[in-house]
Short mmCIF file of C-alpha atoms in Angstrom, two decimals:
data_model
loop_
_atom_site.label_atom_id
_atom_site.label_comp_id
_atom_site.label_asym_id
_atom_site.label_seq_id
_atom_site.Cartn_x
_atom_site.Cartn_y
_atom_site.Cartn_z
CA UNK A 10 -16.42 -18.76 0.80
CA UNK A 11 -17.15 -22.49 0.76
CA UNK A 12 -14.56 -24.68 -0.93
CA UNK A 13 -16.65 -27.47 -2.45
CA UNK A 14 -13.94 -28.78 -4.77
CA UNK A 15 -11.06 -29.26 -2.34
CA UNK A 16 -10.44 -32.77 -3.69
CA UNK A 17 -9.87 -31.47 -7.23
CA UNK A 18 -6.35 -31.39 -8.59
CA UNK A 19 -5.40 -27.70 -8.62
CA UNK A 20 -2.44 -26.42 -10.60
CA UNK A 21 -0.69 -23.17 -9.71
CA UNK A 22 1.91 -21.99 -12.20
CA UNK A 23 4.51 -19.47 -11.11
CA UNK A 24 4.26 -21.18 -7.70
CA UNK A 25 7.90 -20.44 -6.91
CA UNK A 26 7.12 -16.73 -7.09
CA UNK A 27 5.54 -14.29 -4.66
CA UNK A 28 1.79 -14.57 -5.32
CA UNK A 29 1.96 -18.18 -6.47
CA UNK A 30 3.75 -19.32 -3.33
CA UNK A 31 1.22 -17.58 -1.13
CA UNK A 32 -1.66 -19.08 -3.15
CA UNK A 33 -0.35 -22.62 -2.69
CA UNK A 34 -0.04 -21.96 1.04
CA UNK A 35 -3.59 -20.59 1.20
CA UNK A 36 -5.06 -23.56 -0.68
CA UNK A 37 -3.25 -25.94 1.70
CA UNK A 38 -4.68 -24.05 4.67
CA UNK A 39 -8.18 -24.35 3.19
CA UNK A 40 -7.89 -28.12 2.96
CA UNK A 41 -7.00 -28.72 -0.68
CA UNK A 42 -5.23 -32.07 -0.78
CA UNK A 43 -4.21 -32.36 -4.44
CA UNK A 44 -1.97 -29.45 -5.36
CA UNK A 45 0.58 -29.14 -8.14
CA UNK A 46 3.08 -26.29 -8.01
CA UNK A 47 5.10 -25.42 -11.12
CA UNK A 48 7.87 -22.91 -11.73
CA UNK A 49 10.91 -22.55 -13.99
CA UNK A 50 13.24 -21.72 -11.08
CA UNK A 51 15.25 -24.38 -9.24
CA UNK A 52 13.49 -25.45 -6.04
CA UNK A 53 16.14 -23.74 -3.94
CA UNK A 54 15.09 -20.39 -5.40
CA UNK A 55 11.35 -20.72 -4.70
CA UNK A 56 10.06 -18.11 -2.25
CA UNK A 57 7.91 -20.73 -0.54
CA UNK A 58 7.91 -24.49 -1.01
CA UNK A 59 5.76 -27.15 0.62
CA UNK A 60 6.90 -30.76 0.84
CA UNK A 61 3.38 -32.23 0.68
CA UNK A 62 2.74 -30.60 -2.72
CA UNK A 63 3.60 -31.96 -6.19
CA UNK A 64 6.42 -29.50 -6.98
CA UNK A 65 7.71 -29.50 -10.55
CA UNK A 66 10.35 -27.50 -12.41
CA UNK A 67 9.08 -26.84 -15.94
CA UNK A 68 9.64 -24.23 -18.66
CA UNK A 69 6.06 -23.29 -19.50
CA UNK A 70 7.11 -21.44 -22.63
CA UNK A 71 7.19 -24.97 -24.09
CA UNK A 72 3.90 -26.59 -25.07
CA UNK A 73 4.89 -30.08 -23.88
CA UNK A 74 5.78 -28.69 -20.46
CA UNK A 75 2.35 -27.10 -20.21
CA UNK A 76 0.66 -30.38 -21.07
CA UNK A 77 2.66 -32.12 -18.37
CA UNK A 78 1.82 -29.41 -15.84
CA UNK A 79 -1.92 -29.45 -16.64
CA UNK A 80 -2.42 -33.22 -16.74
CA UNK A 81 -5.57 -34.17 -14.75
CA UNK A 82 -5.98 -30.62 -13.36
CA UNK A 83 -9.55 -29.42 -12.82
CA UNK A 84 -8.58 -25.89 -11.79
CA UNK A 85 -5.62 -23.96 -13.20
CA UNK A 86 -4.28 -20.72 -11.78
CA UNK A 87 -1.84 -19.34 -14.33
CA UNK A 88 0.42 -16.86 -12.51
CA UNK A 89 3.61 -17.62 -14.45
CA UNK A 90 5.31 -14.79 -16.34
CA UNK A 91 8.68 -13.11 -16.73
CA UNK A 92 8.13 -9.86 -14.87
CA UNK A 93 9.18 -7.52 -12.08
CA UNK A 94 8.89 -3.94 -10.97
CA UNK A 95 9.24 -0.87 -13.17
CA UNK A 96 13.02 -1.17 -13.21
CA UNK A 97 12.65 -4.55 -14.89
CA UNK A 98 9.70 -4.19 -17.25
CA UNK A 99 10.93 -0.90 -18.74
CA UNK A 100 14.26 -2.50 -19.69
CA UNK A 101 13.17 -6.06 -20.60
CA UNK A 102 10.26 -5.52 -22.99
CA UNK A 103 11.05 -8.45 -25.28
CA UNK A 104 11.44 -10.86 -22.36
CA UNK A 105 8.10 -9.71 -20.98
CA UNK A 106 6.44 -10.21 -24.36
CA UNK A 107 7.78 -13.77 -24.62
CA UNK A 108 5.52 -14.66 -21.68
CA UNK A 109 2.70 -14.75 -24.23
CA UNK A 110 3.94 -18.27 -24.99
CA UNK A 111 3.17 -19.33 -21.43
CA UNK A 112 -0.45 -18.28 -21.47
CA UNK A 113 -1.03 -19.48 -25.03
CA UNK A 114 0.35 -22.94 -24.31
CA UNK A 115 -1.36 -23.13 -20.90
CA UNK A 116 -4.72 -22.31 -22.49
CA UNK A 117 -4.14 -25.00 -25.09
CA UNK A 118 -3.19 -27.46 -22.35
CA UNK A 119 -6.23 -26.53 -20.24
CA UNK A 120 -8.47 -27.21 -23.21
CA UNK A 121 -6.71 -30.50 -23.94
CA UNK A 122 -7.17 -31.83 -20.39
CA UNK A 123 -10.73 -30.45 -20.19
CA UNK A 124 -10.02 -28.32 -17.14
CA UNK A 125 -13.10 -26.90 -15.41
CA UNK A 126 -11.68 -23.40 -14.87
CA UNK A 127 -8.66 -21.34 -15.88
CA UNK A 128 -7.52 -18.24 -14.00
CA UNK A 129 -5.23 -15.67 -15.64
CA UNK A 130 -3.34 -13.05 -13.66
CA UNK A 131 -3.37 -9.90 -15.76
CA UNK A 132 -2.19 -6.48 -14.64
CA UNK A 133 -3.15 -2.83 -14.28
CA UNK A 134 -0.39 -2.26 -16.86
CA UNK A 135 -3.03 -3.01 -19.53
CA UNK A 136 -4.66 0.39 -18.96
CA UNK A 137 -4.33 3.12 -21.56
CA UNK A 138 -1.39 5.44 -20.91
CA UNK A 139 -3.34 8.62 -21.70
CA UNK A 140 -5.58 7.94 -18.67
CA UNK A 141 -2.56 7.85 -16.31
CA UNK A 142 -0.79 11.14 -17.01
CA UNK A 143 -1.63 12.93 -13.74
CA UNK A 144 -0.70 12.18 -10.15
CA UNK A 145 -4.32 12.89 -9.11
CA UNK A 146 -5.46 10.20 -11.53
CA UNK A 147 -9.10 9.20 -11.90
CA UNK A 148 -9.45 5.59 -10.66
CA UNK A 149 -9.18 3.18 -13.58
CA UNK A 150 -12.35 1.37 -14.58
CA UNK A 151 -12.23 -1.95 -16.41
CA UNK A 152 -13.48 -0.23 -19.60
CA UNK A 153 -10.44 2.08 -19.56
CA UNK A 154 -8.25 -0.60 -21.16
CA UNK A 155 -9.72 0.39 -24.54
CA UNK A 156 -8.91 2.02 -26.91
CA UNK A 157 -5.73 0.07 -26.25
CA UNK A 158 -2.50 1.83 -25.34
CA UNK A 159 -1.04 -0.29 -22.52
CA UNK A 160 2.42 -0.31 -20.93
CA UNK A 161 4.88 -1.11 -23.72
CA UNK A 162 6.01 -4.74 -23.67
CA UNK A 163 4.58 -6.16 -20.44
CA UNK A 164 1.21 -4.42 -20.74
CA UNK A 165 0.71 -5.46 -24.37
CA UNK A 166 1.46 -9.10 -23.50
CA UNK A 167 -1.07 -9.01 -20.68
CA UNK A 168 -3.79 -7.40 -22.81
CA UNK A 169 -3.24 -9.85 -25.67
CA UNK A 170 -3.41 -12.79 -23.26
CA UNK A 171 -6.67 -11.45 -21.84
CA UNK A 172 -8.11 -11.62 -25.36
CA UNK A 173 -6.80 -15.17 -25.75
CA UNK A 174 -8.65 -16.17 -22.60
CA UNK A 175 -11.83 -14.55 -23.90
CA UNK A 176 -11.66 -16.34 -27.24
CA UNK A 177 -10.85 -19.73 -25.72
CA UNK A 178 -14.01 -19.30 -23.67
CA UNK A 179 -16.10 -18.17 -26.64
CA UNK A 180 -14.76 -20.68 -29.17
CA UNK A 181 -13.96 -23.72 -27.01
CA UNK A 182 -16.10 -23.36 -23.89
CA UNK A 183 -13.16 -23.11 -21.48
CA UNK A 184 -14.32 -21.16 -18.40
CA UNK A 185 -11.73 -18.41 -17.93
CA UNK A 186 -11.41 -15.82 -15.18
CA UNK A 187 -9.19 -12.74 -15.49
CA UNK A 188 -7.93 -10.49 -12.68
CA UNK A 189 -6.15 -7.20 -13.28
CA UNK A 190 -3.84 -7.02 -10.28
CA UNK A 191 -2.78 -3.61 -8.97
CA UNK A 192 0.68 -3.62 -7.33
CA UNK A 193 0.58 -6.60 -4.97
CA UNK A 194 2.98 -6.51 -2.01
CA UNK A 195 3.71 -8.37 1.22
CA UNK A 196 6.16 -10.75 2.90
CA UNK A 197 7.89 -13.57 1.02
CA UNK A 198 8.48 -11.50 -2.11
CA UNK A 199 11.34 -9.98 -4.07
CA UNK A 200 12.99 -7.06 -2.31
CA UNK A 201 16.30 -6.75 -4.19
CA UNK A 202 18.02 -7.82 -7.39
CA UNK A 203 16.17 -5.57 -9.84
CA UNK A 204 12.73 -7.18 -10.05
CA UNK A 205 11.31 -5.76 -6.82
CA UNK A 206 8.39 -3.34 -6.74
CA UNK A 207 8.17 -0.02 -4.91
CA UNK A 208 6.92 -1.14 -1.46
CA UNK A 209 9.66 -3.75 -1.07
CA UNK A 210 12.33 -1.55 -2.67
CA UNK A 211 11.60 1.32 -0.30
CA UNK A 212 11.63 -0.99 2.72
CA UNK A 213 15.01 -2.34 1.61
CA UNK A 214 16.48 1.12 1.07
CA UNK A 215 15.34 2.40 4.46
CA UNK A 216 16.60 -0.72 6.25
CA UNK A 217 19.92 -0.62 4.40
CA UNK A 218 20.39 3.04 5.38
CA UNK A 219 19.65 2.18 9.01
CA UNK A 220 22.07 -0.74 9.08
CA UNK A 221 24.82 1.31 7.41
CA UNK A 222 24.26 4.36 9.58
CA UNK A 223 23.44 6.45 6.50
CA UNK A 224 20.98 9.33 6.44
CA UNK A 225 19.90 9.32 2.78
CA UNK A 226 18.05 7.13 0.29
CA UNK A 227 17.66 7.33 -3.47
CA UNK A 228 14.15 7.78 -4.88
CA UNK A 229 13.25 7.07 -8.51
CA UNK A 230 11.53 10.07 -10.10
CA UNK A 231 10.36 13.05 -8.08
CA UNK A 232 8.37 10.92 -5.65
CA UNK A 233 5.08 12.55 -6.60
CA UNK A 234 3.99 9.72 -8.93
CA UNK A 235 1.01 7.89 -7.40
CA UNK A 236 -0.13 4.29 -7.09
CA UNK A 237 -2.43 2.06 -5.10
CA UNK A 238 -0.87 -0.99 -3.42
CA UNK A 239 -2.73 -4.19 -2.49
CA UNK A 240 -1.68 -6.46 0.37
CA UNK A 241 -1.20 -10.14 -0.47
CA UNK A 242 -4.07 -11.35 1.76
CA UNK A 243 -6.55 -9.24 -0.21
CA UNK A 244 -5.05 -10.53 -3.45
CA UNK A 245 -5.51 -14.16 -2.41
CA UNK A 246 -9.11 -13.71 -1.28
CA UNK A 247 -10.02 -11.76 -4.40
CA UNK A 248 -8.37 -14.33 -6.65
CA UNK A 249 -10.22 -17.28 -5.15
CA UNK A 250 -13.52 -15.40 -5.03
CA UNK A 251 -13.23 -14.42 -8.68
CA UNK A 252 -12.27 -17.98 -9.66
CA UNK A 253 -15.43 -19.33 -8.00
CA UNK A 254 -17.69 -16.61 -9.43
CA UNK A 255 -19.63 -16.30 -12.68
CA UNK A 256 -17.71 -13.14 -13.70
CA UNK A 257 -16.20 -13.82 -17.11
CA UNK A 258 -14.93 -10.33 -17.91
CA UNK A 259 -11.61 -8.91 -16.65
CA UNK A 260 -11.97 -7.50 -13.14
CA UNK A 261 -9.79 -5.12 -11.13
CA UNK A 262 -8.36 -6.64 -7.97
CA UNK A 263 -6.58 -3.76 -6.30
CA UNK A 264 -6.72 -1.22 -3.51
CA UNK A 265 -8.32 2.18 -4.09
CA UNK A 266 -6.08 3.83 -1.44
CA UNK A 267 -4.06 6.21 -3.62
CA UNK A 268 -0.67 7.40 -2.32
CA UNK A 269 2.39 9.09 -3.78
CA UNK A 270 5.78 7.43 -3.55
CA UNK A 271 6.80 10.18 -1.13
CA UNK A 272 3.83 9.27 1.08
CA UNK A 273 4.81 5.60 0.87
CA UNK A 274 8.31 6.55 2.07
CA UNK A 275 6.73 8.52 4.91
CA UNK A 276 4.90 5.37 6.02
CA UNK A 277 8.05 3.25 5.95
CA UNK A 278 10.00 5.89 7.86
CA UNK A 279 7.27 5.94 10.53
CA UNK A 280 7.46 2.15 10.85
CA UNK A 281 11.26 2.26 11.04
CA UNK A 282 11.34 5.23 13.40
CA UNK A 283 13.72 7.25 11.20
CA UNK A 284 13.71 10.31 8.98
CA UNK A 285 16.01 10.26 5.96
CA UNK A 286 17.05 12.70 3.28
CA UNK A 287 15.79 11.87 -0.22
CA UNK A 288 17.95 12.08 -3.31
CA UNK A 289 15.70 12.09 -6.38
CA UNK A 290 16.90 10.40 -9.56
CA UNK A 291 14.77 11.91 -12.32
CA UNK A 292 16.39 9.69 -14.97
CA UNK A 293 15.34 6.41 -13.32
CA UNK A 294 12.39 4.29 -14.53
CA UNK A 295 9.18 5.55 -12.93
CA UNK A 296 6.27 4.38 -15.10
CA UNK A 297 3.02 6.28 -15.53
CA UNK A 298 2.33 9.40 -13.47
CA UNK A 299 -0.64 7.99 -11.61
CA UNK A 300 -2.56 4.71 -11.29
CA UNK A 301 -5.36 3.64 -8.96
CA UNK A 302 -8.02 0.94 -9.01
CA UNK A 303 -11.70 1.75 -9.47
CA UNK A 304 -13.47 -0.87 -7.34
CA UNK A 305 -17.05 -0.13 -8.38
CA UNK A 306 -17.27 -3.27 -10.51
CA UNK A 307 -15.76 -5.69 -8.01
CA UNK A 308 -18.09 -4.44 -5.28
CA UNK A 309 -21.09 -4.92 -7.54
CA UNK A 310 -20.05 -8.30 -8.93
CA UNK A 311 -18.35 -9.94 -5.93
CA UNK A 312 -19.79 -7.92 -3.05
CA UNK A 313 -16.25 -7.30 -1.78
CA UNK A 314 -13.17 -5.17 -2.41
CA UNK A 315 -9.61 -5.09 -1.01
CA UNK A 316 -9.58 -3.37 2.37
CA UNK A 317 -6.23 -3.93 4.15
CA UNK A 318 -4.84 -0.49 5.02
CA UNK A 319 -1.50 0.30 3.43
CA UNK A 320 0.01 1.19 6.82
CA UNK A 321 -0.94 -2.22 8.23
CA UNK A 322 0.32 -4.22 5.27
CA UNK A 323 3.57 -2.25 5.08
CA UNK A 324 4.26 -2.92 8.76
CA UNK A 325 4.21 -6.69 8.12
CA UNK A 326 6.20 -6.34 4.91
CA UNK A 327 8.85 -4.15 6.54
CA UNK A 328 9.30 -6.56 9.46
CA UNK A 329 9.75 -9.54 7.13
CA UNK A 330 12.28 -7.76 4.89
CA UNK A 331 14.18 -6.52 7.96
CA UNK A 332 14.46 -10.09 9.26
CA UNK A 333 15.71 -11.27 5.87
CA UNK A 334 18.36 -8.56 5.71
CA UNK A 335 19.76 -9.17 9.21
CA UNK A 336 19.56 -12.98 9.18
CA UNK A 337 22.38 -14.95 7.49
CA UNK A 338 21.20 -16.58 4.27
CA UNK A 339 21.85 -20.12 5.51
CA UNK A 340 19.58 -19.56 8.53
CA UNK A 341 16.58 -18.08 6.78
CA UNK A 342 13.36 -20.05 6.74
CA UNK A 343 12.61 -20.42 3.04
CA UNK A 344 10.57 -23.63 2.95
CA UNK A 345 7.54 -24.66 4.95
#
């Protein structure tokens, strides 16, 4: 994909987080010279930070902060939200809903500065719950978000913000692009503390058992719930391709490689060279029974779909998390 606007000022919000940090790094690699990275976290807590980028600490729930962040930006990637894995979003519904302020104020700021394009990172959590009740779930098509019955809290916020993007385009002419991400994973992400998602959590548990000489890990649910997981490189390419496209409707960006949590554990055990007992906690948060991306639309509209095999992506993710867990905190490479 040709990058014709590499001299534009590009804003990435949530840049101290997992996907945002990777996106800044990718745009740097592609030759973008005017990048602004914004996050609410102190710089020392950013997953990746680059010294040649305009890094700013701002609370984007506030309208004035959004105006400051967006000033002179031609392209805006809005990845900022208060979120995490199932253990977080099932127990922090109000906090997840408050993220609606971020997207509302960022849309208003994008309009005010006359930005050329605005990207919104939505989620597969917008899909109706009654279409995700079986482990052998039918892949979710974009139309399956309606009639609306999304994940309580986080999913409702994402679906509402999708509609905001649509109406800002229809009423004000702001070109918006919307991706429904499906379970993004990879290095340089959260792997402990309560916000981590299943791939990183399972890697951490297996590594911790190895290091402690234990022979058992805890699994949330019965392990038969299913998901598809997308490696970060696919996420970045899909995001940029969608941003540059003429696709105005929400689009799935996710893998269609469906696996159960038990199968995901099998993969991590193979990478680690161990076999562990599994203690199932049926009372733990586990989300919908099954979820997988239908990639028919993205193939038709973008001529591409995520293709990194889960085994390959998990190998890289496992190695990175292992290095983090065995390296003293003061010696880890956090910034680039």
